[in-house]
CSV table of C-alpha atoms in Angstrom, one decimal:
chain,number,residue,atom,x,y,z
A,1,UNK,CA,0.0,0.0,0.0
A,2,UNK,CA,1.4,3.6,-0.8
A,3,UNK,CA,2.5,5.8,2.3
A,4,UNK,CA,1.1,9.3,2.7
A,5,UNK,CA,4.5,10.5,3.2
A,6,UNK,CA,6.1,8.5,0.1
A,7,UNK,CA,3.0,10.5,-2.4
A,8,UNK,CA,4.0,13.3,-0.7
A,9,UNK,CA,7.7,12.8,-1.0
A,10,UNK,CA,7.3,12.1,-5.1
A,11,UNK,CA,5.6,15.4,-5.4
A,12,UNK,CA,8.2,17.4,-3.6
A,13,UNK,CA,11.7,18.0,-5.2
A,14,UNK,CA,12.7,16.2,-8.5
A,15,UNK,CA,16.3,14.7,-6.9
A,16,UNK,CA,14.0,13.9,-4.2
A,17,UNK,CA,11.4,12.0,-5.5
A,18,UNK,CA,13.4,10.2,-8.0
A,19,UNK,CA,15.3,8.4,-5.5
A,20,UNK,CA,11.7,7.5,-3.9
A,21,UNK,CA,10.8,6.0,-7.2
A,22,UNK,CA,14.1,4.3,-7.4
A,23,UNK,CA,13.3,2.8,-3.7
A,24,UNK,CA,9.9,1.6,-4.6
A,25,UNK,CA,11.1,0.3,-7.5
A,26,UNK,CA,13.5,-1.9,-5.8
A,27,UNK,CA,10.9,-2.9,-3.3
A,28,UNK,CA,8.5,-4.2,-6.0
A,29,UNK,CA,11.5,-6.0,-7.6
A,30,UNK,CA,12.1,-8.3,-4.5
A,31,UNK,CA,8.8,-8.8,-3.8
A,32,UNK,CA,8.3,-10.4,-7.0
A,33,UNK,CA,11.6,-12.2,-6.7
A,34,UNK,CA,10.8,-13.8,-3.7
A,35,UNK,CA,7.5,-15.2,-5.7
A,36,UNK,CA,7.3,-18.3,-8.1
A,37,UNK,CA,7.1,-17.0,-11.8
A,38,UNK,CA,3.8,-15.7,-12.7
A,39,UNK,CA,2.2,-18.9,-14.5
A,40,UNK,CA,3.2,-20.7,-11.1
A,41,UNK,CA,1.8,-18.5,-8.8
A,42,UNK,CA,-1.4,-19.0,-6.3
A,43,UNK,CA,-4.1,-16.7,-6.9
A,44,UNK,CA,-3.3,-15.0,-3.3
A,45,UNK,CA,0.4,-14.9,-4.4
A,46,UNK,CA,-0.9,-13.0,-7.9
A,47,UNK,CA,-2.8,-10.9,-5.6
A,48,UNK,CA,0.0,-10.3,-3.5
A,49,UNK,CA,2.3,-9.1,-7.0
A,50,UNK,CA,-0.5,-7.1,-8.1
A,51,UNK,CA,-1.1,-5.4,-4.7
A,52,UNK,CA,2.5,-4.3,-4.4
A,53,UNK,CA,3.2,-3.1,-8.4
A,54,UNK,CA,-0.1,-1.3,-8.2
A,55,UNK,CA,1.5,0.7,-5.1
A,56,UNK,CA,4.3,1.3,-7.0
A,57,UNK,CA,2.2,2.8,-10.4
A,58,UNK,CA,0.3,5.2,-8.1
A,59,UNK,CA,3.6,6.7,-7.0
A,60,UNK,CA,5.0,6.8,-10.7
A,61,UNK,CA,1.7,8.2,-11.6
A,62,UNK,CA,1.9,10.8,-8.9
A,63,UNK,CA,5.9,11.7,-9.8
A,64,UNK,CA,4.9,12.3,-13.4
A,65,UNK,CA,1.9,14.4,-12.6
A,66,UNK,CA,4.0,17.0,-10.7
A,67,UNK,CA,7.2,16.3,-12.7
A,68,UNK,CA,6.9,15.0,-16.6
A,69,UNK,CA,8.1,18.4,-18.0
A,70,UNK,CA,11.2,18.4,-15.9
A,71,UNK,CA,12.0,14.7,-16.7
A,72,UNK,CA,11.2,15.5,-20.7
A,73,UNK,CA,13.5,18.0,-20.5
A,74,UNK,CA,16.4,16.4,-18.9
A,75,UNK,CA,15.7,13.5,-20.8
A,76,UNK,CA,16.0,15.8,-24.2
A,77,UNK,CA,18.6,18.1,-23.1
A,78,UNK,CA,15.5,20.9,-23.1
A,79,UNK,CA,14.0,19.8,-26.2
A,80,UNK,CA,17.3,19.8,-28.4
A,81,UNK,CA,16.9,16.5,-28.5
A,82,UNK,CA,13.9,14.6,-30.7
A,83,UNK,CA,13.7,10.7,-29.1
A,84,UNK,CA,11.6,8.5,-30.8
A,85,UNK,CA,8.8,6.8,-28.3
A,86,UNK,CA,11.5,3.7,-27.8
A,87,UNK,CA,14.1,6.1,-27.5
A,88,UNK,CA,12.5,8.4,-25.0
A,89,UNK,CA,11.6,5.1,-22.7
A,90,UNK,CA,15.1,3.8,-23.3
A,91,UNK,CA,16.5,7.0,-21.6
A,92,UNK,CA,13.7,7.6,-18.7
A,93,UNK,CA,15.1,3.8,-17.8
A,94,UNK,CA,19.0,4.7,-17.7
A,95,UNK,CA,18.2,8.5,-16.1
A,96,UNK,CA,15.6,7.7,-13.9
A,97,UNK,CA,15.8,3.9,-12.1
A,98,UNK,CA,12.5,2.7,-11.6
A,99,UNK,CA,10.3,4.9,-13.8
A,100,UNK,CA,9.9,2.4,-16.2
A,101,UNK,CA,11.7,-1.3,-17.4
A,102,UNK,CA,15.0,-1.3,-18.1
A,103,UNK,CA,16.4,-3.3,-21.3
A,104,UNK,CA,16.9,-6.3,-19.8
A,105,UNK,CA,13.8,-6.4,-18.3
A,106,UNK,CA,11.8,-6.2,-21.2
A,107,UNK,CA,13.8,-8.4,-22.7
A,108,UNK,CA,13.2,-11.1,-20.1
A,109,UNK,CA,9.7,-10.7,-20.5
A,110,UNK,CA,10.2,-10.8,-24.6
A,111,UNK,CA,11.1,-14.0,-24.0
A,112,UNK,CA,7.5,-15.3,-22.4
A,113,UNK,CA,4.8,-15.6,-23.5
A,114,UNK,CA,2.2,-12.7,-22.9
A,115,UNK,CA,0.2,-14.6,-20.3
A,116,UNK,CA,3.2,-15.4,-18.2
A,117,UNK,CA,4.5,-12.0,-18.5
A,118,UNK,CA,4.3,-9.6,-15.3
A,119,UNK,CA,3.1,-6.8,-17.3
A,120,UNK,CA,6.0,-4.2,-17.5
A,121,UNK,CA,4.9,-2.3,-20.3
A,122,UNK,CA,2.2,-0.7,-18.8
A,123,UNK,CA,4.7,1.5,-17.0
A,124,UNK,CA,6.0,2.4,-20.2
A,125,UNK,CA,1.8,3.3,-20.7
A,126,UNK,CA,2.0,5.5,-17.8
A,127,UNK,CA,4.8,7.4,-18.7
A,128,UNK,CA,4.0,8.5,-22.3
A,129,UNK,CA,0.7,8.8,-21.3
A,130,UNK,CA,1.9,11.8,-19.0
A,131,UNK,CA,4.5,12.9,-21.5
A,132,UNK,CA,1.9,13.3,-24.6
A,133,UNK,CA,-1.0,15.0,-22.2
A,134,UNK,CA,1.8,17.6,-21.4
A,135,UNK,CA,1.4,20.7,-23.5
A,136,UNK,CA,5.0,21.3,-23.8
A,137,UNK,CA,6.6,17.6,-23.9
A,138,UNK,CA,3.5,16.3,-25.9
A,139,UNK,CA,3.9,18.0,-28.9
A,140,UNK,CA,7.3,18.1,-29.2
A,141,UNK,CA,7.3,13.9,-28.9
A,142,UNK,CA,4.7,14.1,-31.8
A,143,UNK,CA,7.2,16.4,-33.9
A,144,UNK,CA,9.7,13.4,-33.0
A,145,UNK,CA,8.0,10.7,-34.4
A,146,UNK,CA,7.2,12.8,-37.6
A,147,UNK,CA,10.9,13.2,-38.8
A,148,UNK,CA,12.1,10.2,-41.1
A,149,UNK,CA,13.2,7.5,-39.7
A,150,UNK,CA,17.6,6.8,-39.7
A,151,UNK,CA,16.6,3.7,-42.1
A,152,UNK,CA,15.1,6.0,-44.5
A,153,UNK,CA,17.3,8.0,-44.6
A,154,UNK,CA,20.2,5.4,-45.3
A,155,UNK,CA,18.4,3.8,-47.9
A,156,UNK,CA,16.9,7.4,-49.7
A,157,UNK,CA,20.0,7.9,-52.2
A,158,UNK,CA,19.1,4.3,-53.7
A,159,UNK,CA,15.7,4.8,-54.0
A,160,UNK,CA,16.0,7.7,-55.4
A,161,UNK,CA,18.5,6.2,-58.1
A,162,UNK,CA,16.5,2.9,-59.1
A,163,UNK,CA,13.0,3.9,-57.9
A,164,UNK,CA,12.9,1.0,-56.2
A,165,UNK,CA,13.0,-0.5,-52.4
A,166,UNK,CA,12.7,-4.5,-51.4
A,167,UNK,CA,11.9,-4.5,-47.2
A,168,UNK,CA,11.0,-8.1,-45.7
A,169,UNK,CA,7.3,-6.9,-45.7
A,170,UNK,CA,7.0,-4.1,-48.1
A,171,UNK,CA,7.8,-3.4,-51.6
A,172,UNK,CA,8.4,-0.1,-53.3
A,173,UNK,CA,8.5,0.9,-56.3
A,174,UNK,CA,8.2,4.2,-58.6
A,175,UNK,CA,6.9,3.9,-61.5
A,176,UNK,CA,6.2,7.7,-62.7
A,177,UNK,CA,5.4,9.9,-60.0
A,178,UNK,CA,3.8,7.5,-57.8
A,179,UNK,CA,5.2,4.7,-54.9
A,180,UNK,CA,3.3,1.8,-55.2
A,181,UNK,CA,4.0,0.0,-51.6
A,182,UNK,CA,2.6,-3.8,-51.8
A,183,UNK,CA,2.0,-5.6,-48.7
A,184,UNK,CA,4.1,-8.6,-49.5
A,185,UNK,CA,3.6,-11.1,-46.1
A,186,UNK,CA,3.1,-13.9,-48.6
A,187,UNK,CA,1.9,-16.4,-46.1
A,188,UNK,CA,0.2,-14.3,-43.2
A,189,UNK,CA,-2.3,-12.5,-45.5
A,190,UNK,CA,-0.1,-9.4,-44.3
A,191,UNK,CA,-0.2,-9.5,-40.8
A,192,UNK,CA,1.0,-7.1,-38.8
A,193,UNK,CA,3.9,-7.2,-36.2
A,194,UNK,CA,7.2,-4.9,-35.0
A,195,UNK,CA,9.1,-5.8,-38.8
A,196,UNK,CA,5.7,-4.9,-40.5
A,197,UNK,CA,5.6,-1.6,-39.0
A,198,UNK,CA,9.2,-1.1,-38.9
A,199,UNK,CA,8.9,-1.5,-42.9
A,200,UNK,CA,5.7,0.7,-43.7
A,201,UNK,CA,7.6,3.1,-41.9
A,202,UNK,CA,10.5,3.1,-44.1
A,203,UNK,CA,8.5,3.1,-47.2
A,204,UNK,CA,6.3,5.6,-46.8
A,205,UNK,CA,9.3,7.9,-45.3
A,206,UNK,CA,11.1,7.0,-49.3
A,207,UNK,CA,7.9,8.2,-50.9
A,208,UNK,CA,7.3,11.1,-48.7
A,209,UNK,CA,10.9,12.7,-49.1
A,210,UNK,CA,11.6,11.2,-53.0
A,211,UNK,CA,11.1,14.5,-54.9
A,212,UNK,CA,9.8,12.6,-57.8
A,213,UNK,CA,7.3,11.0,-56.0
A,214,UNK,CA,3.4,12.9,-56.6
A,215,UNK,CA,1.1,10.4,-54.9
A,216,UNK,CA,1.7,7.1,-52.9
A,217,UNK,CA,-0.3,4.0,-53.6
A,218,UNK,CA,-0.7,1.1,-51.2
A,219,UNK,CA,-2.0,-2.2,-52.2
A,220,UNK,CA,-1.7,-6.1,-50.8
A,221,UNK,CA,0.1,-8.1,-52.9
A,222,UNK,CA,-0.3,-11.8,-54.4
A,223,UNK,CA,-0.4,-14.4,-51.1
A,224,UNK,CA,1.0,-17.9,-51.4
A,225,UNK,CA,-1.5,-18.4,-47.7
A,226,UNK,CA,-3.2,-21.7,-49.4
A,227,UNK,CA,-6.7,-20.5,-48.5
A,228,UNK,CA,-5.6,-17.5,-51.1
A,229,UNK,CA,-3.4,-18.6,-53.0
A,230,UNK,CA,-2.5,-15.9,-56.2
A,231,UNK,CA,-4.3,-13.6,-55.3
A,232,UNK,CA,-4.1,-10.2,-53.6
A,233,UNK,CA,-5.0,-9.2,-50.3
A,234,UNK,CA,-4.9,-6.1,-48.2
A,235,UNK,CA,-4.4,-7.0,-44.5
A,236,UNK,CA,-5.7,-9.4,-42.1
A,237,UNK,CA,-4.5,-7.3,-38.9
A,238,UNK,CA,-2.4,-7.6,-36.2
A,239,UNK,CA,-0.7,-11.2,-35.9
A,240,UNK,CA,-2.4,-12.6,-32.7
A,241,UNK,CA,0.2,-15.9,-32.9
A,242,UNK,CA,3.2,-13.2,-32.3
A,243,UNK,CA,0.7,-11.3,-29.6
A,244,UNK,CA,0.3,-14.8,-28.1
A,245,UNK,CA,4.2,-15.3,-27.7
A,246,UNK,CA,4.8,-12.1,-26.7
A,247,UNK,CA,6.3,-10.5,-29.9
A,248,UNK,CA,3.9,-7.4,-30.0
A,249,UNK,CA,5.4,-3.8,-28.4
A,250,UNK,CA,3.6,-1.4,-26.8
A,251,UNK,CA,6.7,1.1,-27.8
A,252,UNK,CA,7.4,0.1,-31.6
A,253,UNK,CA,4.4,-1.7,-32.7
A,254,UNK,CA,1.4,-0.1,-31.0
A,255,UNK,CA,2.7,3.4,-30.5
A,256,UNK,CA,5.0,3.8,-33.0
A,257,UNK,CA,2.3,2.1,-35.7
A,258,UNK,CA,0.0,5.4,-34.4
A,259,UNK,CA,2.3,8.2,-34.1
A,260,UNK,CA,5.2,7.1,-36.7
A,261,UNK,CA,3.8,6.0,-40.2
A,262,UNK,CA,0.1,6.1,-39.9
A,263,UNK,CA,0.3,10.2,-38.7
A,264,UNK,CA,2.6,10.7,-41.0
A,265,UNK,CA,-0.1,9.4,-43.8
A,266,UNK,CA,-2.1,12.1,-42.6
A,267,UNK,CA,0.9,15.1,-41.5
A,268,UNK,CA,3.5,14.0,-43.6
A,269,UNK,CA,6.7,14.2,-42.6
A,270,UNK,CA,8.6,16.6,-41.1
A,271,UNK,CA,12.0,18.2,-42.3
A,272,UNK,CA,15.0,19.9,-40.3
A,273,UNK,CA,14.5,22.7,-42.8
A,274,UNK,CA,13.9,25.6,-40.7
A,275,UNK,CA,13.8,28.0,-44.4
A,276,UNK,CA,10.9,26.2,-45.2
A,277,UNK,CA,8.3,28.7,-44.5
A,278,UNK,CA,5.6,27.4,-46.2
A,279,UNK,CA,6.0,24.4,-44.6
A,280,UNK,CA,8.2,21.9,-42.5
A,281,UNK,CA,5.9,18.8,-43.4
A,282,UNK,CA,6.0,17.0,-47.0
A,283,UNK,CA,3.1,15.5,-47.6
A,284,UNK,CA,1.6,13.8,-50.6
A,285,UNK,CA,-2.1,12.2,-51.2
A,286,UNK,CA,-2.4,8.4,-50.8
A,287,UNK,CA,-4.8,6.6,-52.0
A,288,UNK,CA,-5.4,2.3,-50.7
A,289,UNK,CA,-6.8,-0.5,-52.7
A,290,UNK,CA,-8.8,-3.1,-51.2
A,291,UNK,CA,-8.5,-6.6,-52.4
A,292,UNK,CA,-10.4,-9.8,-50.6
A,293,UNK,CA,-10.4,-8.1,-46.9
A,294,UNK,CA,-9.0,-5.2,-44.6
A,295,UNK,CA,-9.3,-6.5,-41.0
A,296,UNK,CA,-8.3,-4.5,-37.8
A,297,UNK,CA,-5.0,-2.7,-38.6
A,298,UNK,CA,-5.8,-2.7,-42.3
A,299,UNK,CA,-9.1,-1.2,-42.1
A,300,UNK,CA,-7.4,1.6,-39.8
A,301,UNK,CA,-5.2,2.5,-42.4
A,302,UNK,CA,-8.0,3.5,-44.3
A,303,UNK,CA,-9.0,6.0,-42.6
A,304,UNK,CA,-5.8,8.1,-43.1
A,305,UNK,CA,-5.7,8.0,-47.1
A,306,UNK,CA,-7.3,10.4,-49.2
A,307,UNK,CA,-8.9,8.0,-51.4
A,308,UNK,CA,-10.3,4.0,-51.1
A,309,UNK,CA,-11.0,1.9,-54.0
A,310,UNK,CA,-12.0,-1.9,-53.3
A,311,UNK,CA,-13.1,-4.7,-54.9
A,312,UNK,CA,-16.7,-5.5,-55.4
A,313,UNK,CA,-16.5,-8.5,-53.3
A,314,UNK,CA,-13.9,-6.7,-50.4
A,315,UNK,CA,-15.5,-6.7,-47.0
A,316,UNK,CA,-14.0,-4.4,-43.6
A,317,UNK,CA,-14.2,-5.1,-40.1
A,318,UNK,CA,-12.3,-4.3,-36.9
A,319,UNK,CA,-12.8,-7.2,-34.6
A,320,UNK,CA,-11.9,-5.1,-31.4
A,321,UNK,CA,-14.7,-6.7,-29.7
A,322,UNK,CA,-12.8,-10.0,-30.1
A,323,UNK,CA,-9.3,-9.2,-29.5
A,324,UNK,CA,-10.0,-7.1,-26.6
A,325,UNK,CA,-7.4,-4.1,-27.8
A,326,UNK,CA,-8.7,-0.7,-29.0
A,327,UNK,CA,-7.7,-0.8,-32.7
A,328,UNK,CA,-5.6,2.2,-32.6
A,329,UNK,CA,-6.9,5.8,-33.3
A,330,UNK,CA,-10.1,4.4,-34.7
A,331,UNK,CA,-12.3,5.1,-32.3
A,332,UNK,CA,-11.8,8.4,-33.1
A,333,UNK,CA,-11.6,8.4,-36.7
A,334,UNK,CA,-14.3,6.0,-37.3
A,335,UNK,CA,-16.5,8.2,-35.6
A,336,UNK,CA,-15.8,11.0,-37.6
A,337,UNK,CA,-16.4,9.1,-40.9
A,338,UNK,CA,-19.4,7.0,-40.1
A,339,UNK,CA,-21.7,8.5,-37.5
A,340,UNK,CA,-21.5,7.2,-33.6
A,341,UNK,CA,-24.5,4.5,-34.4
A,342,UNK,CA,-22.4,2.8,-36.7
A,343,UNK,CA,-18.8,3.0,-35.4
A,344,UNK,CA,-20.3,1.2,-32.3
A,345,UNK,CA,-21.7,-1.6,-34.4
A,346,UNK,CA,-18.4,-1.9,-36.0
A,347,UNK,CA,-15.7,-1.7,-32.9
A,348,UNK,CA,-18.0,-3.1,-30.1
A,349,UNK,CA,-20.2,-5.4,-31.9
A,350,UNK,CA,-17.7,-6.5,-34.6
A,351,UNK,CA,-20.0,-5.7,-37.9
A,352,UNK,CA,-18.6,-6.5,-41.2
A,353,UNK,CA,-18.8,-4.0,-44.1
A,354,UNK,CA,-19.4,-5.4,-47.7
A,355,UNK,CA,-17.9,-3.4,-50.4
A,356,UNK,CA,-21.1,-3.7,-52.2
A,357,UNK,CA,-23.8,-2.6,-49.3
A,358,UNK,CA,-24.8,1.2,-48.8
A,359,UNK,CA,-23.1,2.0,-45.7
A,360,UNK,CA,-19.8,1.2,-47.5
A,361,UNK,CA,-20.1,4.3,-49.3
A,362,UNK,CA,-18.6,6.4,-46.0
A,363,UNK,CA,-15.9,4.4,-46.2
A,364,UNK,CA,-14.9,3.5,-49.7
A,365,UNK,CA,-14.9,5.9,-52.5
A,366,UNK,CA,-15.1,3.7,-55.6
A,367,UNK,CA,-16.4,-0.2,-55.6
A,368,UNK,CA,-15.2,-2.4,-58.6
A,369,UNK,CA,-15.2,-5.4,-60.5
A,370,UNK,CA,-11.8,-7.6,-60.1
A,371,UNK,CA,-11.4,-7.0,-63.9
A,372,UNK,CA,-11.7,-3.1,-63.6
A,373,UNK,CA,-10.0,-2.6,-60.8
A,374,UNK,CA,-6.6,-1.9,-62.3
A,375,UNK,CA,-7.8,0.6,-64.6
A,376,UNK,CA,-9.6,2.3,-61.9
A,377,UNK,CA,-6.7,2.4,-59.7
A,378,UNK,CA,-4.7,4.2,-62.9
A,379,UNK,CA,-7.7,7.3,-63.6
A,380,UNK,CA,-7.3,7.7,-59.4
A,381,UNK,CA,-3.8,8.0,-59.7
A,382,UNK,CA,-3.5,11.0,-62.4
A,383,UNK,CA,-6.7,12.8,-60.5
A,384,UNK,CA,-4.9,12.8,-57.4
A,385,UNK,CA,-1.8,14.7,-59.3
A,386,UNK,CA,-3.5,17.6,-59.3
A,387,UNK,CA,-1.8,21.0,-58.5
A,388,UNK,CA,-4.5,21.7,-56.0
A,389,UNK,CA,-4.5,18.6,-54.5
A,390,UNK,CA,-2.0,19.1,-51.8
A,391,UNK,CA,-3.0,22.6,-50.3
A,392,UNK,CA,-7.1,21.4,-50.0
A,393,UNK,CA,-6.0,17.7,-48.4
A,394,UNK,CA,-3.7,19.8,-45.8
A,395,UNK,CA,-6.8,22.4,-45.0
A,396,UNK,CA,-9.1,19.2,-45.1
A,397,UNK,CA,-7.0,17.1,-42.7
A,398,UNK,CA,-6.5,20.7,-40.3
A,399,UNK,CA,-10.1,20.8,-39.9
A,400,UNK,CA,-11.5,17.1,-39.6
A,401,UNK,CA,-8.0,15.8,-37.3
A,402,UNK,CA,-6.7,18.8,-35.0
A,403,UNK,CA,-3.5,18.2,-34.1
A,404,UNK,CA,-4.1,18.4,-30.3
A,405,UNK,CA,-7.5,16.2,-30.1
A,406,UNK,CA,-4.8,14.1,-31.6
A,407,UNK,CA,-2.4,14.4,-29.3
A,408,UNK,CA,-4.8,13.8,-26.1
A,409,UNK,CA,-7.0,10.7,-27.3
A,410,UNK,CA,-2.8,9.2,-28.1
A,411,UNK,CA,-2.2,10.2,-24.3
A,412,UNK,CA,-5.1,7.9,-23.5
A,413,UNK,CA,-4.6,5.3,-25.5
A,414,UNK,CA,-1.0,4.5,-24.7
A,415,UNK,CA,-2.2,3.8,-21.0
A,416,UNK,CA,-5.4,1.9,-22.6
A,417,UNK,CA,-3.4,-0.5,-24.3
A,418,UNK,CA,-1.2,-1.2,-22.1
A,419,UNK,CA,-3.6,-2.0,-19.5
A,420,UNK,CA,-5.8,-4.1,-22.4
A,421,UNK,CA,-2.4,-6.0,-23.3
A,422,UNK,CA,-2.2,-7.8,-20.0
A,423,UNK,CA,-5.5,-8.3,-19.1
A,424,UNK,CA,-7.0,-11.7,-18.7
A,425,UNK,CA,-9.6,-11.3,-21.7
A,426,UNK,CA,-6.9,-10.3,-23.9
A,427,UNK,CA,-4.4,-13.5,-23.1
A,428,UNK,CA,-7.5,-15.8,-23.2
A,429,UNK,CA,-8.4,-14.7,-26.5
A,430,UNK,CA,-5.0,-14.6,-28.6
A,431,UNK,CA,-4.7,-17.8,-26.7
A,432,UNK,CA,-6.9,-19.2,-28.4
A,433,UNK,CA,-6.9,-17.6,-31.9
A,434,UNK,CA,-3.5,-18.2,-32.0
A,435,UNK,CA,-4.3,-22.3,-31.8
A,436,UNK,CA,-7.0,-22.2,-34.2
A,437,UNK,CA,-5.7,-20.0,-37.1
A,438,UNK,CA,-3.1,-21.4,-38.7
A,439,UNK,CA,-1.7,-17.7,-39.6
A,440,UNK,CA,-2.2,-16.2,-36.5
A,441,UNK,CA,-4.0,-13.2,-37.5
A,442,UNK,CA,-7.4,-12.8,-38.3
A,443,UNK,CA,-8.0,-15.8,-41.0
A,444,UNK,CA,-11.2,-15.1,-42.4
A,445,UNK,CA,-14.2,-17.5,-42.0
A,446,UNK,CA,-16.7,-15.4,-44.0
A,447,UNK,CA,-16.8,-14.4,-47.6
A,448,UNK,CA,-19.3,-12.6,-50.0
């Protein structure tokens, strides 16, 4: 249980109140020591871990309430610094002991499974959740994960050269002005994990910063999956087999998925050129092609791109309902597109959307024939190269997605999912999709 004088101590002087932390810390780390593992414990001996880490979250919850600013700006030598969400957490561990897992911890619990993990990332929830609410640290982390990514960067003089870019899970290529990226996770009907999101992220930085580039495409590619076998796909969601083992981050899948290459879809990305007056972001219109299916993650990309074409017998769903996560920022963005009545049949009660029915319409812009899809992909392409094009979309995305309602539902979220990764619903279900899908993701079992 939490001492008055420790909460009091955590909100007095920063030297001060780390070195409470730092105690606590310790304290929680023997208790659990002196316990079995967690899938050995009793259920009073689980109540007797939870008891004392939930002491020690109210205190870190307490020292970032009266102190994130101060620790941001140690941490990023007074916002000099940009740290990517992984980053930032990687430093708080080293600067601050206690705050949240070091290295080795979470790589100790990388190597469980999720149900027999204690549950350490949720105090990585806690801290970004403070950092984000904060109105000086928050958007300056959001600036952070909007510059290209060091991988880009390395690999943008090629691409630029060849117009081309082979990642393990994404393809690029140029073909005129536009990037076609094709989801190419062969077997898992794209399913998404830390590479996957490691590699969108890399693309869409070549296509944003490649001066020749007018307009990015992104499209599922041909799937050798034998329920599919030839022929193209969009997504089938997160991979709940690498959730089950423990392979999904909070930091740099769930997180940086959100605030790295699905904001920049929307914000572009942002340059170190302070001349640019007219403005620091390059963006570019995108436009997404549904074949067969976009299931959680892939129907949330859709609501970032400017323009959605599927395929007469494409169907969309996010399955939160069933996985027990939120599905990233689409509670927010669904909303906005569909109407409350209808986002809540969708995320809570796990409705499907058929390409061909009328509520599709809010979602999808254009609904074709397999056999004129290509062609209506093409006429999209050259109307999106329009000079106008990129000074409405920008006006467009200021008015539907301000940047700090952003920035506050992200600061929820990050402790939301944390807190939904570890809980008992969660591990029960990707328990059990994870033995009856021989993909691990979201295998479909309906079709029209």
């Amino acid at each position: 249980m939490t001492s008055a004088d420790d909460l009091r101590a955590v909100r007095a002087g920063l030297d001060h109140a780390r070195t409470v932390i730092a105690r606590a810390a310790r304290h929680t780390d023997d208790v659990l020591r002196a316990l079995p593992a967690p899938e050995h414990r009793s259920p009073e001996q689980h109540a007797a871990a939870r008891a004392v880490i939930d002491a020690t979250r109210t205190l870190r919850a307490t020292f970032l309430t009266a102190h994130v600013d101060a620790v941001y700006d140690e941490l990023t030598s007074g916002r000099t610094r940009h740290l990517r969400v992984t980053e930032l957490a990687h430093a708080a561990a080293a600067a601050f002991p206690g705050l949240v897992p070091t290295d080795e911890q979470l790589a100790d619990e990388r190597a469980r499974s999720q149900a027999h993990k204690e549950g350490l990332e949720v105090d990585q929830g806690i801290f970004l959740q403070h950092v984000l609410r904060s109105p000086q640290a928050g958007p300056h982390l959001l600036d952070a994960m909007l510059r290209p990514t060091p991988r880009a960067l390395e690999l943008l003089p090629e691409f630029s050269r060849t117009g081309k870019a082979e990642l393990a899970s994404v393809r690029v290529e140029r073909t005129g002005t536009v990037a076609r990226l094709t989801l190419c996770r062969e077997d898992s009907l794209n399913a998404e994990d830390n590479q996957q999101v490691d590699d969108m992220e890399t693309a869409v930085d070549l296509a944003l910063l490649d001066p020749a580039v007018e307009v990015g495409l992104v499209r599922g590619g041909e799937m050798t999956h034998p329920r599919y076998r030839g022929r193209r796909v969009f997504s089938a969601g997160i991979n709940l087999k690498t959730l089950h083992r423990g392979g999904i981050s909070l930091t740099d899948f769930l997180l940086r998925r959100e605030l790295g290459y699905i904001h920049k879809l929307v914000r572009g990305v942002l340059t170190d050129d302070d001349s640019a007056w007219r403005s620091r972001t390059i963006e570019k219109p995108w436009i997404g092609v549904v074949d067969a299916f976009a299931i959680g993650g892939g129907c949330q990309l859709l609501f970032a791109f400017d323009h959605v074409i599927a395929a007469a017998d494409a169907y969309l769903s996010l399955p939160a309902a069933q996985e027990g996560i939120i599905p990233g920022v689409a509670n927010y963005r669904l909303t906005r597109a569909v109407g409350p009545r209808l986002s809540r049949q969708i995320i809570l009660e796990g409705r499907r959307i058929f390409a061909r029915e009328p509520d599709a319409r809010l979602l999808i812009d254009e609904v074709h024939d397999h056999g004129d899809l290509d062609a209506a992909v093409e006429r999209a392409v050259e109307r999106f190269q329009g000079s106008a094009v990129l000074a409405n979309r920008r006006m467009l995305n200021f008015a539907e997605e301000p940047l700090e309602a952003f920035r506050q539902y992200m600061a929820e979220f990050a402790l939301q999912q944390s807190l939904r990764l570890y809980s008992a619903d969660v591990i029960d279900k990707v328990g059990r999709f994870s033995t009856a899908s021989t993909t691990g993701s979201h295998t479909p079992v309906q079709e029209k």
